[in-house]
PDB file of N, CA and C in Angstrom:
ATOM      1  N   MET A 198     111.785  73.402 134.548  1.00  0.00           N
ATOM      2  CA  MET A 198     113.116  73.512 133.993  1.00  0.00           C
ATOM      3  C   MET A 198     113.654  72.131 133.609  1.00  0.00           C
ATOM      4  N   ARG A 199     113.332  71.154 134.429  1.00  0.00           N
ATOM      5  CA  ARG A 199     113.771  69.798 134.136  1.00  0.00           C
ATOM      6  C   ARG A 199     113.158  69.290 132.830  1.00  0.00           C
ATOM      7  N   PHE A 200     111.898  69.663 132.618  1.00  0.00           N
ATOM      8  CA  PHE A 200     111.203  69.223 131.400  1.00  0.00           C
ATOM      9  C   PHE A 200     111.904  69.761 130.158  1.00  0.00           C
ATOM     10  N   ILE A 201     112.278  71.041 130.219  1.00  0.00           N
ATOM     11  CA  ILE A 201     112.947  71.662 129.077  1.00  0.00           C
ATOM     12  C   ILE A 201     114.297  70.998 128.840  1.00  0.00           C
ATOM     13  N   LYS A 202     115.047  70.723 129.913  1.00  0.00           N
ATOM     14  CA  LYS A 202     116.345  70.073 129.757  1.00  0.00           C
ATOM     15  C   LYS A 202     116.193  68.684 129.155  1.00  0.00           C
ATOM     16  N   SER A 203     115.168  67.961 129.601  1.00  0.00           N
ATOM     17  CA  SER A 203     114.984  66.615 129.062  1.00  0.00           C
ATOM     18  C   SER A 203     114.520  66.672 127.606  1.00  0.00           C
ATOM     19  N   PHE A 204     113.794  67.710 127.263  1.00  0.00           N
ATOM     20  CA  PHE A 204     113.312  67.860 125.890  1.00  0.00           C
ATOM     21  C   PHE A 204     114.452  68.244 124.953  1.00  0.00           C
ATOM     22  N   VAL A 205     115.338  69.123 125.429  1.00  0.00           N
ATOM     23  CA  VAL A 205     116.435  69.616 124.620  1.00  0.00           C
ATOM     24  C   VAL A 205     117.616  68.651 124.628  1.00  0.00           C
ATOM     25  N   ASP A 206     117.694  67.759 125.540  1.00  0.00           N
ATOM     26  CA  ASP A 206     118.836  66.850 125.672  1.00  0.00           C
ATOM     27  C   ASP A 206     118.853  65.869 124.506  1.00  0.00           C
ATOM     28  N   PHE A 207     119.850  66.000 123.670  1.00  0.00           N
ATOM     29  CA  PHE A 207     120.013  65.121 122.526  1.00  0.00           C
ATOM     30  C   PHE A 207     121.184  64.172 122.768  1.00  0.00           C
ATOM     31  N   GLY A 208     121.394  63.809 123.958  1.00  0.00           N
ATOM     32  CA  GLY A 208     122.530  62.957 124.300  1.00  0.00           C
ATOM     33  C   GLY A 208     122.509  61.622 123.597  1.00  0.00           C
ATOM     34  N   ASP A 209     121.332  61.044 123.436  1.00  0.00           N
ATOM     35  CA  ASP A 209     121.262  59.736 122.806  1.00  0.00           C
ATOM     36  C   ASP A 209     121.252  59.818 121.276  1.00  0.00           C
ATOM     37  N   ILE A 210     121.031  61.004 120.693  1.00  0.00           N
ATOM     38  CA  ILE A 210     121.052  61.175 119.240  1.00  0.00           C
ATOM     39  C   ILE A 210     122.431  61.700 118.858  1.00  0.00           C
ATOM     40  N   CYS A 211     123.081  61.037 117.949  1.00  0.00           N
ATOM     41  CA  CYS A 211     124.425  61.487 117.568  1.00  0.00           C
ATOM     42  C   CYS A 211     124.331  62.692 116.643  1.00  0.00           C
ATOM     43  N   GLN A 212     125.434  63.399 116.545  1.00  0.00           N
ATOM     44  CA  GLN A 212     125.476  64.639 115.774  1.00  0.00           C
ATOM     45  C   GLN A 212     125.279  64.360 114.282  1.00  0.00           C
ATOM     46  N   ARG A 213     125.711  63.232 113.811  1.00  0.00           N
ATOM     47  CA  ARG A 213     125.563  62.882 112.400  1.00  0.00           C
ATOM     48  C   ARG A 213     124.095  62.734 112.021  1.00  0.00           C
ATOM     49  N   GLU A 214     123.288  62.166 112.875  1.00  0.00           N
ATOM     50  CA  GLU A 214     121.852  62.012 112.617  1.00  0.00           C
ATOM     51  C   GLU A 214     121.148  63.364 112.623  1.00  0.00           C
ATOM     52  N   VAL A 215     121.585  64.253 113.492  1.00  0.00           N
ATOM     53  CA  VAL A 215     120.992  65.597 113.537  1.00  0.00           C
ATOM     54  C   VAL A 215     121.294  66.335 112.236  1.00  0.00           C
ATOM     55  N   ARG A 216     122.535  66.224 111.763  1.00  0.00           N
ATOM     56  CA  ARG A 216     122.895  66.877 110.505  1.00  0.00           C
ATOM     57  C   ARG A 216     122.087  66.298 109.348  1.00  0.00           C
ATOM     58  N   ARG A 217     121.910  65.005 109.351  1.00  0.00           N
ATOM     59  CA  ARG A 217     121.128  64.355 108.300  1.00  0.00           C
ATOM     60  C   ARG A 217     119.681  64.842 108.334  1.00  0.00           C
ATOM     61  N   LEU A 218     119.119  64.951 109.527  1.00  0.00           N
ATOM     62  CA  LEU A 218     117.743  65.427 109.676  1.00  0.00           C
ATOM     63  C   LEU A 218     117.610  66.873 109.194  1.00  0.00           C
ATOM     64  N   VAL A 219     118.566  67.717 109.562  1.00  0.00           N
ATOM     65  CA  VAL A 219     118.541  69.116 109.123  1.00  0.00           C
ATOM     66  C   VAL A 219     118.681  69.185 107.608  1.00  0.00           C
ATOM     67  N   PHE A 220     119.555  68.352 107.023  1.00  0.00           N
ATOM     68  CA  PHE A 220     119.730  68.335 105.574  1.00  0.00           C
ATOM     69  C   PHE A 220     118.437  67.937 104.873  1.00  0.00           C
ATOM     70  N   VAL A 221     117.759  66.921 105.384  1.00  0.00           N
ATOM     71  CA  VAL A 221     116.506  66.473 104.774  1.00  0.00           C
ATOM     72  C   VAL A 221     115.447  67.563 104.874  1.00  0.00           C
ATOM     73  N   ILE A 222     115.371  68.228 106.002  1.00  0.00           N
ATOM     74  CA  ILE A 222     114.381  69.302 106.181  1.00  0.00           C
ATOM     75  C   ILE A 222     114.675  70.449 105.213  1.00  0.00           C
ATOM     76  N   LEU A 223     115.946  70.844 105.103  1.00  0.00           N
ATOM     77  CA  LEU A 223     116.300  71.924 104.173  1.00  0.00           C
ATOM     78  C   LEU A 223     116.052  71.516 102.726  1.00  0.00           C
ATOM     79  N   LEU A 224     116.317  70.249 102.399  1.00  0.00           N
ATOM     80  CA  LEU A 224     116.065  69.770 101.047  1.00  0.00           C
ATOM     81  C   LEU A 224     114.578  69.804 100.720  1.00  0.00           C
ATOM     82  N   LEU A 225     113.743  69.372 101.645  1.00  0.00           N
ATOM     83  CA  LEU A 225     112.292  69.423 101.431  1.00  0.00           C
ATOM     84  C   LEU A 225     111.810  70.868 101.283  1.00  0.00           C
ATOM     85  N   PHE A 226     112.364  71.745 102.098  1.00  0.00           N
ATOM     86  CA  PHE A 226     111.995  73.157 102.011  1.00  0.00           C
ATOM     87  C   PHE A 226     112.385  73.731 100.643  1.00  0.00           C
ATOM     88  N   ALA A 227     113.585  73.375 100.150  1.00  0.00           N
ATOM     89  CA  ALA A 227     114.035  73.859  98.841  1.00  0.00           C
ATOM     90  C   ALA A 227     113.139  73.333  97.727  1.00  0.00           C
ATOM     91  N   VAL A 228     112.711  72.082  97.829  1.00  0.00           N
ATOM     92  CA  VAL A 228     111.827  71.513  96.806  1.00  0.00           C
ATOM     93  C   VAL A 228     110.476  72.220  96.818  1.00  0.00           C
ATOM     94  N   LEU A 229     109.959  72.494  98.007  1.00  0.00           N
ATOM     95  CA  LEU A 229     108.671  73.192  98.096  1.00  0.00           C
ATOM     96  C   LEU A 229     108.762  74.604  97.526  1.00  0.00           C
ATOM     97  N   ILE A 230     109.840  75.304  97.828  1.00  0.00           N
ATOM     98  CA  ILE A 230     110.011  76.663  97.312  1.00  0.00           C
ATOM     99  C   ILE A 230     110.225  76.641  95.797  1.00  0.00           C
ATOM    100  N   ALA A 231     110.940  75.645  95.288  1.00  0.00           N
ATOM    101  CA  ALA A 231     111.183  75.550  93.847  1.00  0.00           C
ATOM    102  C   ALA A 231     109.880  75.319  93.089  1.00  0.00           C
ATOM    103  N   GLY A 232     108.917  74.668  93.699  1.00  0.00           N
ATOM    104  CA  GLY A 232     107.628  74.448  93.049  1.00  0.00           C
ATOM    105  C   GLY A 232     106.865  75.740  92.835  1.00  0.00           C
ATOM    106  N   CYS A 233     107.130  76.738  93.644  1.00  0.00           N
ATOM    107  CA  CYS A 233     106.441  78.027  93.513  1.00  0.00           C
ATOM    108  C   CYS A 233     107.138  78.957  92.525  1.00  0.00           C
ATOM    109  N   SER A 234     108.350  78.611  92.104  1.00  0.00           N
ATOM    110  CA  SER A 234     109.128  79.547  91.300  1.00  0.00           C
ATOM    111  C   SER A 234     108.781  79.524  89.822  1.00  0.00           C
ATOM    112  N   THR A 235     108.097  78.506  89.339  1.00  0.00           N
ATOM    113  CA  THR A 235     107.789  78.462  87.913  1.00  0.00           C
ATOM    114  C   THR A 235     106.686  79.456  87.588  1.00  0.00           C
ATOM    115  N   LYS A 236     106.872  80.142  86.490  1.00  0.00           N
ATOM    116  CA  LYS A 236     105.878  81.127  86.072  1.00  0.00           C
ATOM    117  C   LYS A 236     104.806  80.431  85.248  1.00  0.00           C
ATOM    118  N   PRO A 237     103.564  80.853  85.386  1.00  0.00           N
ATOM    119  CA  PRO A 237     102.512  80.252  84.561  1.00  0.00           C
ATOM    120  C   PRO A 237     102.657  80.700  83.107  1.00  0.00           C
ATOM    121  N   GLN A 238     102.245  79.852  82.215  1.00  0.00           N
ATOM    122  CA  GLN A 238     102.328  80.169  80.794  1.00  0.00           C
ATOM    123  C   GLN A 238     101.269  81.211  80.447  1.00  0.00           C
ATOM    124  N   VAL A 239     101.717  82.276  79.806  1.00  0.00           N
ATOM    125  CA  VAL A 239     100.812  83.351  79.419  1.00  0.00           C
ATOM    126  C   VAL A 239     100.230  83.012  78.052  1.00  0.00           C
ATOM    127  N   ILE A 240      98.919  82.979  77.981  1.00  0.00           N
ATOM    128  CA  ILE A 240      98.236  82.686  76.729  1.00  0.00           C
ATOM    129  C   ILE A 240      97.735  84.005  76.154  1.00  0.00           C
ATOM    130  N   THR A 241      98.182  84.311  74.954  1.00  0.00           N
ATOM    131  CA  THR A 241      97.756  85.555  74.318  1.00  0.00           C
ATOM    132  C   THR A 241      96.871  85.230  73.127  1.00  0.00           C
ATOM    133  N   ASN A 242      95.778  85.908  73.065  1.00  0.00           N
ATOM    134  CA  ASN A 242      94.858  85.772  71.935  1.00  0.00           C
ATOM    135  C   ASN A 242      94.919  87.056  71.124  1.00  0.00           C
ATOM    136  N   VAL A 243      95.197  86.922  69.851  1.00  0.00           N
ATOM    137  CA  VAL A 243      95.261  88.084  68.966  1.00  0.00           C
ATOM    138  C   VAL A 243      93.931  88.186  68.243  1.00  0.00           C
ATOM    139  N   GLU A 244      93.299  89.319  68.416  1.00  0.00           N
ATOM    140  CA  GLU A 244      92.011  89.548  67.770  1.00  0.00           C
ATOM    141  C   GLU A 244      92.160  90.758  66.855  1.00  0.00           C
ATOM    142  N   TYR A 245      91.912  90.550  65.586  1.00  0.00           N
ATOM    143  CA  TYR A 245      92.013  91.635  64.616  1.00  0.00           C
ATOM    144  C   TYR A 245      90.657  92.307  64.466  1.00  0.00           C
ATOM    145  N   LYS A 246      90.688  93.623  64.528  1.00  0.00           N
ATOM    146  CA  LYS A 246      89.457  94.389  64.425  1.00  0.00           C
ATOM    147  C   LYS A 246      89.660  95.471  63.365  1.00  0.00           C
ATOM    148  N   GLU A 247      88.696  95.590  62.471  1.00  0.00           N
ATOM    149  CA  GLU A 247      88.789  96.592  61.420  1.00  0.00           C
ATOM    150  C   GLU A 247      88.481  97.962  62.013  1.00  0.00           C
ATOM    151  N   VAL A 248      89.382  98.889  61.776  1.00  0.00           N
ATOM    152  CA  VAL A 248      89.237 100.240  62.311  1.00  0.00           C
ATOM    153  C   VAL A 248      89.149 101.207  61.140  1.00  0.00           C
ATOM    154  N   LEU A 249      88.159 102.074  61.195  1.00  0.00           N
ATOM    155  CA  LEU A 249      88.006 103.086  60.150  1.00  0.00           C
ATOM    156  C   LEU A 249      88.954 104.247  60.442  1.00  0.00           C
ATOM    157  N   VAL A 250      89.718 104.619  59.440  1.00  0.00           N
ATOM    158  CA  VAL A 250      90.692 105.692  59.592  1.00  0.00           C
ATOM    159  C   VAL A 250      90.154 106.936  58.896  1.00  0.00           C
ATOM    160  N   PRO A 251      90.115 108.055  59.605  1.00  0.00           N
ATOM    161  CA  PRO A 251      89.614 109.272  58.965  1.00  0.00           C
ATOM    162  C   PRO A 251      90.574 109.757  57.879  1.00  0.00           C
ATOM    163  N   VAL A 252      89.994 110.194  56.778  1.00  0.00           N
ATOM    164  CA  VAL A 252      90.767 110.695  55.642  1.00  0.00           C
ATOM    165  C   VAL A 252      90.319 112.125  55.382  1.00  0.00           C
ATOM    166  N   LYS A 253      91.294 112.984  55.157  1.00  0.00           N
ATOM    167  CA  LYS A 253      90.961 114.384  54.898  1.00  0.00           C
ATOM    168  C   LYS A 253      90.287 114.502  53.534  1.00  0.00           C
ATOM    169  N   CYS A 254      89.155 115.183  53.527  1.00  0.00           N
ATOM    170  CA  CYS A 254      88.372 115.357  52.305  1.00  0.00           C
ATOM    171  C   CYS A 254      88.933 116.544  51.520  1.00  0.00           C
ATOM    172  N   GLN A 255      89.196 116.314  50.245  1.00  0.00           N
ATOM    173  CA  GLN A 255      89.760 117.352  49.381  1.00  0.00           C
ATOM    174  C   GLN A 255      88.633 118.049  48.610  1.00  0.00           C
ATOM    175  N   VAL A 256      87.792 118.777  49.336  1.00  0.00           N
ATOM    176  CA  VAL A 256      86.653 119.465  48.724  1.00  0.00           C
ATOM    177  C   VAL A 256      86.836 120.963  48.920  1.00  0.00           C
ATOM    178  N   LYS A 257      86.622 121.687  47.860  1.00  0.00           N
ATOM    179  CA  LYS A 257      86.674 123.146  47.926  1.00  0.00           C
ATOM    180  C   LYS A 257      85.249 123.646  48.115  1.00  0.00           C
ATOM    181  N   LEU A 258      84.951 124.205  49.297  1.00  0.00           N
ATOM    182  CA  LEU A 258      83.606 124.711  49.580  1.00  0.00           C
ATOM    183  C   LEU A 258      83.403 126.068  48.912  1.00  0.00           C
ATOM    184  N   PRO A 259      82.183 126.318  48.458  1.00  0.00           N
ATOM    185  CA  PRO A 259      81.894 127.633  47.855  1.00  0.00           C
ATOM    186  C   PRO A 259      81.921 128.715  48.938  1.00  0.00           C
ATOM    187  N   PRO A 260      82.142 129.950  48.552  1.00  0.00           N
ATOM    188  CA  PRO A 260      82.173 131.034  49.550  1.00  0.00           C
ATOM    189  C   PRO A 260      80.797 131.223  50.202  1.00  0.00           C
ATOM    190  N   LYS A 261      80.822 131.445  51.510  1.00  0.00           N
ATOM    191  CA  LYS A 261      79.565 131.591  52.251  1.00  0.00           C
ATOM    192  C   LYS A 261      79.011 133.006  52.057  1.00  0.00           C
ATOM    193  N   PRO A 262      77.748 133.102  51.632  1.00  0.00           N
ATOM    194  CA  PRO A 262      77.144 134.434  51.450  1.00  0.00           C
ATOM    195  C   PRO A 262      76.786 135.051  52.808  1.00  0.00           C
ATOM    196  N   THR A 263      76.733 136.370  52.824  1.00  0.00           N
ATOM    197  CA  THR A 263      76.341 137.072  54.052  1.00  0.00           C
ATOM    198  C   THR A 263      74.828 137.214  54.096  1.00  0.00           C
ATOM    199  N   PHE A 264      74.298 137.224  55.303  1.00  0.00           N
ATOM    200  CA  PHE A 264      72.853 137.296  55.485  1.00  0.00           C
ATOM    201  C   PHE A 264      72.448 138.732  55.814  1.00  0.00           C
ATOM    202  N   ASN A 265      71.413 139.188  55.135  1.00  0.00           N
ATOM    203  CA  ASN A 265      70.841 140.503  55.394  1.00  0.00           C
ATOM    204  C   ASN A 265      69.370 140.282  55.718  1.00  0.00           C
ATOM    205  N   GLU A 266      68.936 140.758  56.874  1.00  0.00           N
ATOM    206  CA  GLU A 266      67.555 140.536  57.316  1.00  0.00           C
ATOM    207  C   GLU A 266      66.529 141.219  56.412  1.00  0.00           C
ATOM    208  N   LEU A 267      66.914 142.276  55.752  1.00  0.00           N
ATOM    209  CA  LEU A 267      65.972 143.024  54.926  1.00  0.00           C
ATOM    210  C   LEU A 267      65.829 142.449  53.518  1.00  0.00           C
ATOM    211  N   ASP A 268      66.792 141.653  53.078  1.00  0.00           N
ATOM    212  CA  ASP A 268      66.757 141.113  51.717  1.00  0.00           C
ATOM    213  C   ASP A 268      66.513 139.605  51.781  1.00  0.00           C
ATOM    214  N   LEU A 269      65.404 139.132  51.197  1.00  0.00           N
ATOM    215  CA  LEU A 269      65.071 137.707  51.227  1.00  0.00           C
ATOM    216  C   LEU A 269      65.934 136.895  50.268  1.00  0.00           C
ATOM    217  N   LYS A 270      66.523 137.560  49.293  1.00  0.00           N
ATOM    218  CA  LYS A 270      67.389 136.845  48.351  1.00  0.00           C
ATOM    219  C   LYS A 270      68.610 136.268  49.063  1.00  0.00           C
ATOM    220  N   THR A 271      69.113 136.940  50.118  1.00  0.00           N
ATOM    221  CA  THR A 271      70.267 136.424  50.856  1.00  0.00           C
ATOM    222  C   THR A 271      69.907 135.143  51.604  1.00  0.00           C
ATOM    223  N   ALA A 272      68.679 135.040  52.083  1.00  0.00           N
ATOM    224  CA  ALA A 272      68.244 133.808  52.755  1.00  0.00           C
ATOM    225  C   ALA A 272      68.228 132.654  51.758  1.00  0.00           C
ATOM    226  N   LYS A 273      67.780 132.950  50.530  1.00  0.00           N
ATOM    227  CA  LYS A 273      67.763 131.924  49.483  1.00  0.00           C
ATOM    228  C   LYS A 273      69.192 131.522  49.111  1.00  0.00           C
ATOM    229  N   ASP A 274      70.115 132.498  49.064  1.00  0.00           N
ATOM    230  CA  ASP A 274      71.518 132.208  48.752  1.00  0.00           C
ATOM    231  C   ASP A 274      72.165 131.339  49.845  1.00  0.00           C
ATOM    232  N   ILE A 275      71.834 131.613  51.097  1.00  0.00           N
ATOM    233  CA  ILE A 275      72.385 130.815  52.203  1.00  0.00           C
ATOM    234  C   ILE A 275      71.839 129.390  52.149  1.00  0.00           C
ATOM    235  N   ALA A 276      70.555 129.232  51.845  1.00  0.00           N
ATOM    236  CA  ALA A 276      69.971 127.892  51.726  1.00  0.00           C
ATOM    237  C   ALA A 276      70.641 127.123  50.588  1.00  0.00           C
ATOM    238  N   LYS A 277      70.891 127.807  49.475  1.00  0.00           N
ATOM    239  CA  LYS A 277      71.558 127.180  48.335  1.00  0.00           C
ATOM    240  C   LYS A 277      72.996 126.790  48.711  1.00  0.00           C
ATOM    241  N   TYR A 278      73.678 127.650  49.492  1.00  0.00           N
ATOM    242  CA  TYR A 278      75.044 127.369  49.942  1.00  0.00           C
ATOM    243  C   TYR A 278      75.086 126.086  50.785  1.00  0.00           C
ATOM    244  N   TYR A 279      74.167 125.980  51.748  1.00  0.00           N
ATOM    245  CA  TYR A 279      74.152 124.792  52.610  1.00  0.00           C
ATOM    246  C   TYR A 279      73.798 123.532  51.817  1.00  0.00           C
ATOM    247  N   GLN A 280      72.944 123.660  50.846  1.00  0.00           N
ATOM    248  CA  GLN A 280      72.573 122.510  50.016  1.00  0.00           C
ATOM    249  C   GLN A 280      73.777 122.055  49.180  1.00  0.00           C
ATOM    250  N   GLU A 281      74.494 122.984  48.585  1.00  0.00           N
ATOM    251  CA  GLU A 281      75.687 122.636  47.798  1.00  0.00           C
ATOM    252  C   GLU A 281      76.777 122.022  48.691  1.00  0.00           C
ATOM    253  N   SER A 282      76.958 122.592  49.882  1.00  0.00           N
ATOM    254  CA  SER A 282      77.969 122.071  50.813  1.00  0.00           C
ATOM    255  C   SER A 282      77.635 120.644  51.233  1.00  0.00           C
ATOM    256  N   GLU A 283      76.363 120.400  51.490  1.00  0.00           N
ATOM    257  CA  GLU A 283      75.934 119.059  51.890  1.00  0.00           C
ATOM    258  C   GLU A 283      76.185 118.051  50.770  1.00  0.00           C
ATOM    259  N   ILE A 284      75.904 118.428  49.543  1.00  0.00           N
ATOM    260  CA  ILE A 284      76.131 117.532  48.398  1.00  0.00           C
ATOM    261  C   ILE A 284      77.625 117.228  48.253  1.00  0.00           C
ATOM    262  N   LEU A 285      78.465 118.258  48.370  1.00  0.00           N
ATOM    263  CA  LEU A 285      79.913 118.056  48.242  1.00  0.00           C
ATOM    264  C   LEU A 285      80.450 117.133  49.342  1.00  0.00           C
ATOM    265  N   LEU A 286      79.986 117.337  50.559  1.00  0.00           N
ATOM    266  CA  LEU A 286      80.486 116.528  51.672  1.00  0.00           C
ATOM    267  C   LEU A 286      79.943 115.103  51.630  1.00  0.00           C
ATOM    268  N   LYS A 287      78.740 114.917  51.102  1.00  0.00           N
ATOM    269  CA  LYS A 287      78.216 113.558  50.942  1.00  0.00           C
ATOM    270  C   LYS A 287      79.020 112.792  49.901  1.00  0.00           C
ATOM    271  N   GLU A 288      79.477 113.481  48.856  1.00  0.00           N
ATOM    272  CA  GLU A 288      80.339 112.842  47.861  1.00  0.00           C
ATOM    273  C   GLU A 288      81.658 112.410  48.501  1.00  0.00           C
ATOM    274  N   CYS A 289      82.106 113.184  49.468  1.00  0.00           N
ATOM    275  CA  CYS A 289      83.381 112.895  50.125  1.00  0.00           C
ATOM    276  C   CYS A 289      83.305 111.607  50.955  1.00  0.00           C
ATOM    277  N   ILE A 290      82.179 111.367  51.605  1.00  0.00           N
ATOM    278  CA  ILE A 290      82.054 110.153  52.424  1.00  0.00           C
ATOM    279  C   ILE A 290      81.491 108.994  51.629  1.00  0.00           C
ATOM    280  N   GLY A 291      81.108 109.239  50.401  1.00  0.00           N
ATOM    281  CA  GLY A 291      80.603 108.166  49.547  1.00  0.00           C
ATOM    282  C   GLY A 291      79.171 107.800  49.837  1.00  0.00           C
ATOM    283  N   ASP A 292      78.388 108.739  50.252  1.00  0.00           N
ATOM    284  CA  ASP A 292      76.972 108.476  50.573  1.00  0.00           C
ATOM    285  C   ASP A 292      76.078 108.871  49.426  1.00  0.00           C
TER     286      ASP A 292
END
């Protein structure tokens, strides 16, 4: 108990010096905290990239023929239909 009293006893230190010491400590603490408050500079890089935009194709497709298993002419008509459709759609994409 004596040790604590002797440690806490500020009899020889005047109150003005204690206030000065506390002020200096608080000032140093404020300076340290202020150093953390600045935000880092954000660096933004703008990169332009070409993007292909889909465009609606204005093609009128021919009517699709019906398939009959007994008639081979319908198979030929369906093959012709798909060939014509492919040509029209290739024109649309520029191929």
